[in-house]
mmCIF file of C-alpha atoms in Angstrom:
data_model
loop_
_atom_site.group_PDB
_atom_site.id
_atom_site.type_symbol
_atom_site.label_atom_id
_atom_site.label_comp_id
_atom_site.label_asym_id
_atom_site.label_seq_id
_atom_site.Cartn_x
_atom_site.Cartn_y
_atom_site.Cartn_z
ATOM 1 C CA MET A 1 -25.087 21.923 15.722
ATOM 2 C CA VAL A 2 -26.778 23.763 18.585
ATOM 3 C CA GLU A 3 -26.150 27.504 18.851
ATOM 4 C CA ILE A 4 -25.917 28.751 22.425
ATOM 5 C CA ILE A 5 -27.964 31.699 23.664
ATOM 6 C CA ALA A 6 -26.898 33.179 27.009
ATOM 7 C CA HIS A 7 -30.035 33.936 29.032
ATOM 8 C CA ARG A 8 -29.876 37.640 29.973
ATOM 9 C CA GLY A 9 -26.209 37.552 28.989
ATOM 10 C CA TYR A 10 -23.374 35.446 30.371
ATOM 11 C CA TRP A 11 -23.699 36.435 34.013
ATOM 12 C CA ILE A 12 -21.726 35.065 36.962
ATOM 13 C CA LYS A 13 -23.655 36.833 39.711
ATOM 14 C CA GLU A 14 -27.405 37.446 39.700
ATOM 15 C CA SER A 15 -26.757 41.185 39.772
ATOM 16 C CA GLU A 16 -25.057 40.943 36.364
ATOM 17 C CA LYS A 17 -28.177 39.798 34.505
ATOM 18 C CA ASN A 18 -29.082 42.084 31.601
ATOM 19 C CA THR A 19 -25.972 44.226 32.091
ATOM 20 C CA LEU A 20 -23.377 45.302 29.551
ATOM 21 C CA LYS A 21 -20.795 43.277 31.482
ATOM 22 C CA ALA A 22 -22.815 40.083 30.979
ATOM 23 C CA PHE A 23 -23.489 40.861 27.320
ATOM 24 C CA LYS A 24 -19.830 41.613 26.601
ATOM 25 C CA ARG A 25 -18.782 38.370 28.283
ATOM 26 C CA ALA A 26 -21.271 36.418 26.151
ATOM 27 C CA PHE A 27 -20.057 38.096 22.961
ATOM 28 C CA SER A 28 -16.426 37.293 23.844
ATOM 29 C CA PHE A 29 -17.380 33.597 23.616
ATOM 30 C CA ASN A 30 -19.370 34.175 20.400
ATOM 31 C CA PHE A 31 -22.622 33.271 22.145
ATOM 32 C CA GLY A 32 -25.931 34.793 21.254
ATOM 33 C CA ILE A 33 -27.951 36.437 23.981
ATOM 34 C CA GLU A 34 -31.539 36.576 25.175
ATOM 35 C CA THR A 35 -32.673 39.840 26.685
ATOM 36 C CA ASP A 36 -35.809 41.790 27.594
ATOM 37 C CA ILE A 37 -36.967 44.930 25.805
ATOM 38 C CA ARG A 38 -39.193 47.672 27.221
ATOM 39 C CA ASP A 39 -39.556 51.421 26.736
ATOM 40 C CA TYR A 40 -38.584 54.156 29.177
ATOM 41 C CA ASN A 41 -38.908 57.903 28.586
ATOM 42 C CA GLY A 42 -39.374 57.380 24.859
ATOM 43 C CA GLU A 43 -36.370 55.078 24.377
ATOM 44 C CA LEU A 44 -36.001 51.315 24.168
ATOM 45 C CA VAL A 45 -34.182 49.818 27.136
ATOM 46 C CA VAL A 46 -33.117 46.426 28.443
ATOM 47 C CA SER A 47 -35.161 45.430 31.486
ATOM 48 C CA HIS A 48 -36.991 42.303 32.613
ATOM 49 C CA ASP A 49 -39.114 44.229 35.115
ATOM 50 C CA ILE A 50 -40.444 47.794 35.133
ATOM 51 C CA PRO A 51 -37.453 49.884 33.976
ATOM 52 C CA GLY A 52 -35.794 52.797 35.698
ATOM 53 C CA GLY A 53 -33.132 55.324 34.843
ATOM 54 C CA HIS A 54 -30.359 52.767 35.364
ATOM 55 C CA SER A 55 -31.550 50.433 32.574
ATOM 56 C CA VAL A 56 -29.189 49.794 29.645
ATOM 57 C CA LYS A 57 -30.338 51.506 26.461
ATOM 58 C CA LEU A 58 -30.993 49.081 23.622
ATOM 59 C CA GLU A 59 -28.989 51.356 21.336
ATOM 60 C CA THR A 60 -25.984 50.890 23.631
ATOM 61 C CA LEU A 61 -26.389 47.110 23.526
ATOM 62 C CA PHE A 62 -26.634 47.104 19.734
ATOM 63 C CA ALA A 63 -23.523 49.301 19.488
ATOM 64 C CA LEU A 64 -21.637 46.829 21.706
ATOM 65 C CA TYR A 65 -22.861 43.948 19.541
ATOM 66 C CA ARG A 66 -21.514 45.619 16.403
ATOM 67 C CA SER A 67 -18.215 46.643 18.022
ATOM 68 C CA CYS A 68 -17.577 43.020 19.001
ATOM 69 C CA SER A 69 -18.122 41.924 15.366
ATOM 70 C CA GLN A 70 -20.604 39.526 16.869
ATOM 71 C CA LYS A 71 -22.466 36.989 14.741
ATOM 72 C CA GLY A 72 -24.501 35.275 17.479
ATOM 73 C CA VAL A 73 -28.257 35.620 17.470
ATOM 74 C CA LEU A 74 -30.103 38.264 19.480
ATOM 75 C CA ALA A 75 -33.260 36.811 21.050
ATOM 76 C CA LEU A 76 -35.364 39.853 21.927
ATOM 77 C CA ASN A 77 -38.086 39.187 24.484
ATOM 78 C CA ILE A 78 -40.719 41.865 23.886
ATOM 79 C CA LYS A 79 -42.088 43.014 27.249
ATOM 80 C CA ALA A 80 -44.186 46.002 26.142
ATOM 81 C CA ASP A 81 -46.521 46.981 23.324
ATOM 82 C CA GLY A 82 -45.917 49.422 20.507
ATOM 83 C CA LEU A 83 -42.142 49.064 20.168
ATOM 84 C CA GLN A 84 -42.061 48.128 16.470
ATOM 85 C CA GLY A 85 -41.108 51.487 14.986
ATOM 86 C CA LYS A 86 -38.241 52.271 17.336
ATOM 87 C CA LEU A 87 -36.991 48.680 17.232
ATOM 88 C CA ARG A 88 -37.013 48.643 13.428
ATOM 89 C CA GLY A 89 -35.063 51.889 13.405
ATOM 90 C CA LEU A 90 -32.337 50.512 15.679
ATOM 91 C CA LEU A 91 -32.080 47.206 13.818
ATOM 92 C CA GLU A 92 -31.602 49.109 10.566
ATOM 93 C CA LYS A 93 -29.192 51.641 12.077
ATOM 94 C CA PHE A 94 -26.870 48.897 13.299
ATOM 95 C CA LYS A 95 -27.524 46.586 10.328
ATOM 96 C CA ILE A 96 -28.626 43.729 12.579
ATOM 97 C CA CYS A 97 -30.247 40.820 10.744
ATOM 98 C CA ASN A 98 -29.469 37.860 13.020
ATOM 99 C CA TYR A 99 -32.214 38.339 15.598
ATOM 100 C CA PHE A 100 -35.701 37.235 16.476
ATOM 101 C CA VAL A 101 -38.473 38.714 18.604
ATOM 102 C CA PHE A 102 -40.739 36.594 20.786
ATOM 103 C CA ASP A 103 -42.995 36.430 23.852
ATOM 104 C CA MET A 104 -45.153 39.418 22.987
ATOM 105 C CA SER A 105 -48.963 39.428 23.294
ATOM 106 C CA PHE A 106 -51.007 37.917 20.464
ATOM 107 C CA PRO A 107 -52.095 41.266 18.920
ATOM 108 C CA GLU A 108 -48.470 42.406 19.019
ATOM 109 C CA GLN A 109 -47.252 39.134 17.503
ATOM 110 C CA LEU A 110 -49.716 39.620 14.662
ATOM 111 C CA LEU A 111 -48.368 43.114 14.040
ATOM 112 C CA TYR A 112 -44.710 42.032 14.187
ATOM 113 C CA SER A 113 -45.510 39.293 11.656
ATOM 114 C CA LYS A 114 -47.306 41.717 9.327
ATOM 115 C CA LEU A 115 -44.323 44.070 9.532
ATOM 116 C CA ARG A 116 -42.020 41.170 8.585
ATOM 117 C CA PHE A 117 -39.899 41.063 11.702
ATOM 118 C CA ASN A 118 -38.154 37.759 12.443
ATOM 119 C CA VAL A 119 -40.698 36.278 14.853
ATOM 120 C CA PHE A 120 -40.605 33.104 16.934
ATOM 121 C CA THR A 121 -43.918 31.753 18.148
ATOM 122 C CA ARG A 122 -44.222 29.763 21.383
ATOM 123 C CA GLN A 123 -45.088 26.200 22.311
ATOM 124 C CA SER A 124 -45.232 24.715 25.808
ATOM 125 C CA GLU A 125 -47.374 22.367 27.874
ATOM 126 C CA HIS A 126 -49.666 25.374 28.400
ATOM 127 C CA GLU A 127 -49.551 26.573 24.772
ATOM 128 C CA LYS A 128 -50.019 23.361 22.859
ATOM 129 C CA VAL A 129 -50.891 25.009 19.543
ATOM 130 C CA PRO A 130 -48.362 27.688 18.495
ATOM 131 C CA LEU A 131 -50.067 30.956 17.533
ATOM 132 C CA LEU A 132 -49.504 32.418 14.059
ATOM 133 C CA TYR A 133 -47.406 29.413 13.147
ATOM 134 C CA ALA A 134 -47.350 29.820 9.366
ATOM 135 C CA PRO A 135 -45.583 33.211 9.219
ATOM 136 C CA ALA A 136 -43.255 32.443 12.156
ATOM 137 C CA ASN A 137 -39.542 32.002 11.492
ATOM 138 C CA GLY A 138 -39.159 29.608 14.394
ATOM 139 C CA VAL A 139 -40.582 28.177 17.598
ATOM 140 C CA TRP A 140 -39.587 28.885 21.206
ATOM 141 C CA LEU A 141 -40.039 25.491 22.895
ATOM 142 C CA ASP A 142 -40.552 25.693 26.648
ATOM 143 C CA GLU A 143 -41.154 23.251 29.505
ATOM 144 C CA PHE A 144 -42.423 25.116 32.569
ATOM 145 C CA SER A 145 -42.945 22.046 34.743
ATOM 146 C CA ASP A 146 -43.692 18.976 32.617
ATOM 147 C CA ARG A 147 -41.153 17.251 30.409
ATOM 148 C CA TRP A 148 -43.126 17.012 27.201
ATOM 149 C CA ILE A 149 -40.683 17.856 24.375
ATOM 150 C CA LYS A 150 -39.753 14.799 22.340
ATOM 151 C CA GLY A 151 -37.758 14.293 19.185
ATOM 152 C CA ASP A 152 -40.897 14.039 17.067
ATOM 153 C CA VAL A 153 -41.989 17.527 18.205
ATOM 154 C CA ILE A 154 -38.731 18.988 16.947
ATOM 155 C CA LYS A 155 -38.869 16.995 13.716
ATOM 156 C CA ARG A 156 -42.384 18.231 13.050
ATOM 157 C CA HIS A 157 -41.225 21.848 13.230
ATOM 158 C CA ILE A 158 -38.151 21.106 11.148
ATOM 159 C CA ARG A 159 -40.298 19.621 8.389
ATOM 160 C CA LYS A 160 -42.133 22.959 8.318
ATOM 161 C CA ASN A 161 -38.792 24.785 7.895
ATOM 162 C CA LYS A 162 -38.933 26.362 11.340
ATOM 163 C CA ALA A 163 -35.895 27.104 13.469
ATOM 164 C CA VAL A 164 -36.190 25.739 17.007
ATOM 165 C CA CYS A 165 -35.040 27.303 20.284
ATOM 166 C CA LEU A 166 -35.112 25.026 23.321
ATOM 167 C CA VAL A 167 -35.390 26.539 26.788
ATOM 168 C CA SER A 168 -32.928 24.794 29.088
ATOM 169 C CA PRO A 169 -34.604 23.319 32.215
ATOM 170 C CA GLU A 170 -32.493 25.261 34.734
ATOM 171 C CA LEU A 171 -34.377 28.423 33.725
ATOM 172 C CA HIS A 172 -37.304 26.833 35.578
ATOM 173 C CA GLY A 173 -35.246 25.483 38.480
ATOM 174 C CA ARG A 174 -34.751 21.915 37.233
ATOM 175 C CA GLY A 175 -31.726 19.770 36.410
ATOM 176 C CA PHE A 176 -30.538 19.993 32.840
ATOM 177 C CA PHE A 177 -28.010 17.280 31.923
ATOM 178 C CA GLY A 178 -30.622 14.635 31.095
ATOM 179 C CA MET A 179 -32.400 16.946 28.703
ATOM 180 C CA TRP A 180 -29.143 18.246 27.267
ATOM 181 C CA LYS A 181 -28.254 14.702 26.254
ATOM 182 C CA ASP A 182 -31.582 14.355 24.456
ATOM 183 C CA TYR A 183 -31.166 17.759 22.824
ATOM 184 C CA ARG A 184 -27.699 16.831 21.578
ATOM 185 C CA ASP A 185 -28.969 13.546 20.168
ATOM 186 C CA TRP A 186 -31.817 15.292 18.364
ATOM 187 C CA SER A 187 -29.563 18.036 17.003
ATOM 188 C CA GLY A 188 -27.184 15.409 15.661
ATOM 189 C CA GLN A 189 -30.041 13.898 13.697
ATOM 190 C CA ASN A 190 -30.961 17.295 12.238
ATOM 191 C CA SER A 191 -27.607 18.976 11.701
ATOM 192 C CA ALA A 192 -28.778 21.052 8.732
ATOM 193 C CA VAL A 193 -31.452 22.852 10.758
ATOM 194 C CA LYS A 194 -31.059 25.867 13.017
ATOM 195 C CA MET A 195 -31.371 24.799 16.643
ATOM 196 C CA PHE A 196 -30.709 27.060 19.610
ATOM 197 C CA LEU A 197 -30.437 26.474 23.356
ATOM 198 C CA CYS A 198 -31.223 29.311 25.781
ATOM 199 C CA THR A 199 -29.338 28.635 29.006
ATOM 200 C CA ASP A 200 -27.980 30.153 32.214
ATOM 201 C CA PHE A 201 -24.786 28.097 31.722
ATOM 202 C CA PRO A 202 -23.615 29.060 28.226
ATOM 203 C CA GLU A 203 -19.951 28.122 28.557
ATOM 204 C CA LYS A 204 -20.791 24.704 29.961
ATOM 205 C CA ALA A 205 -23.405 24.193 27.241
ATOM 206 C CA GLY A 206 -21.027 25.314 24.510
ATOM 207 C CA GLY A 207 -18.479 22.722 25.574
ATOM 208 C CA TYR A 208 -21.081 19.977 25.906
ATOM 209 C CA PHE A 209 -22.843 20.475 22.601
ATOM 210 C CA ASN A 210 -19.722 21.078 20.546
ATOM 211 C CA GLU A 211 -17.410 18.454 22.014
ATOM 212 C CA LYS A 212 -16.156 15.760 19.683
ATOM 213 C CA ASN A 213 -17.814 12.388 20.253
#
């Protein structure tokens, strides 16, 4: 089974990305979410770019997550350095265990691993060897321009007991149905392993990957 992660929430309009409205919509479908974490005025906030006073506080997002009795994964894209202490405090405050952090710089990834956060390393056509692979809980598999992910790549990670998150091609402006078919075939061959799909079309993906054949 493939678990669906809504990229920056389940947004309908571009302006809804990384908003509470998009997160609440995703949680109502029991989807996980991917979002971007930075700091602003001493607090952790949700923002892909440089944050301002309008940015959603991470504490507010976590409170929404708990209030929705949500079980979907939180994929936390770390956009700034030195967030470990405040992030740990919020994860513990809201008793959030189903999460992973990713996309931070190498020195930060090393620190997150040493502090025993749930960390996903990266692999793409530009990052052929995943950094700090051994301590990683999973792998964020990305295709920026070249279609390089094959079933044997996924199987290799699975044999190492790594969860796998596939980045859907539309996040890079490409068609997705061809790859979705491959992803569904591969997930069917490895049903006991955690596989995620991060997508801009979570409802469509949820129907496609969970439909009865």
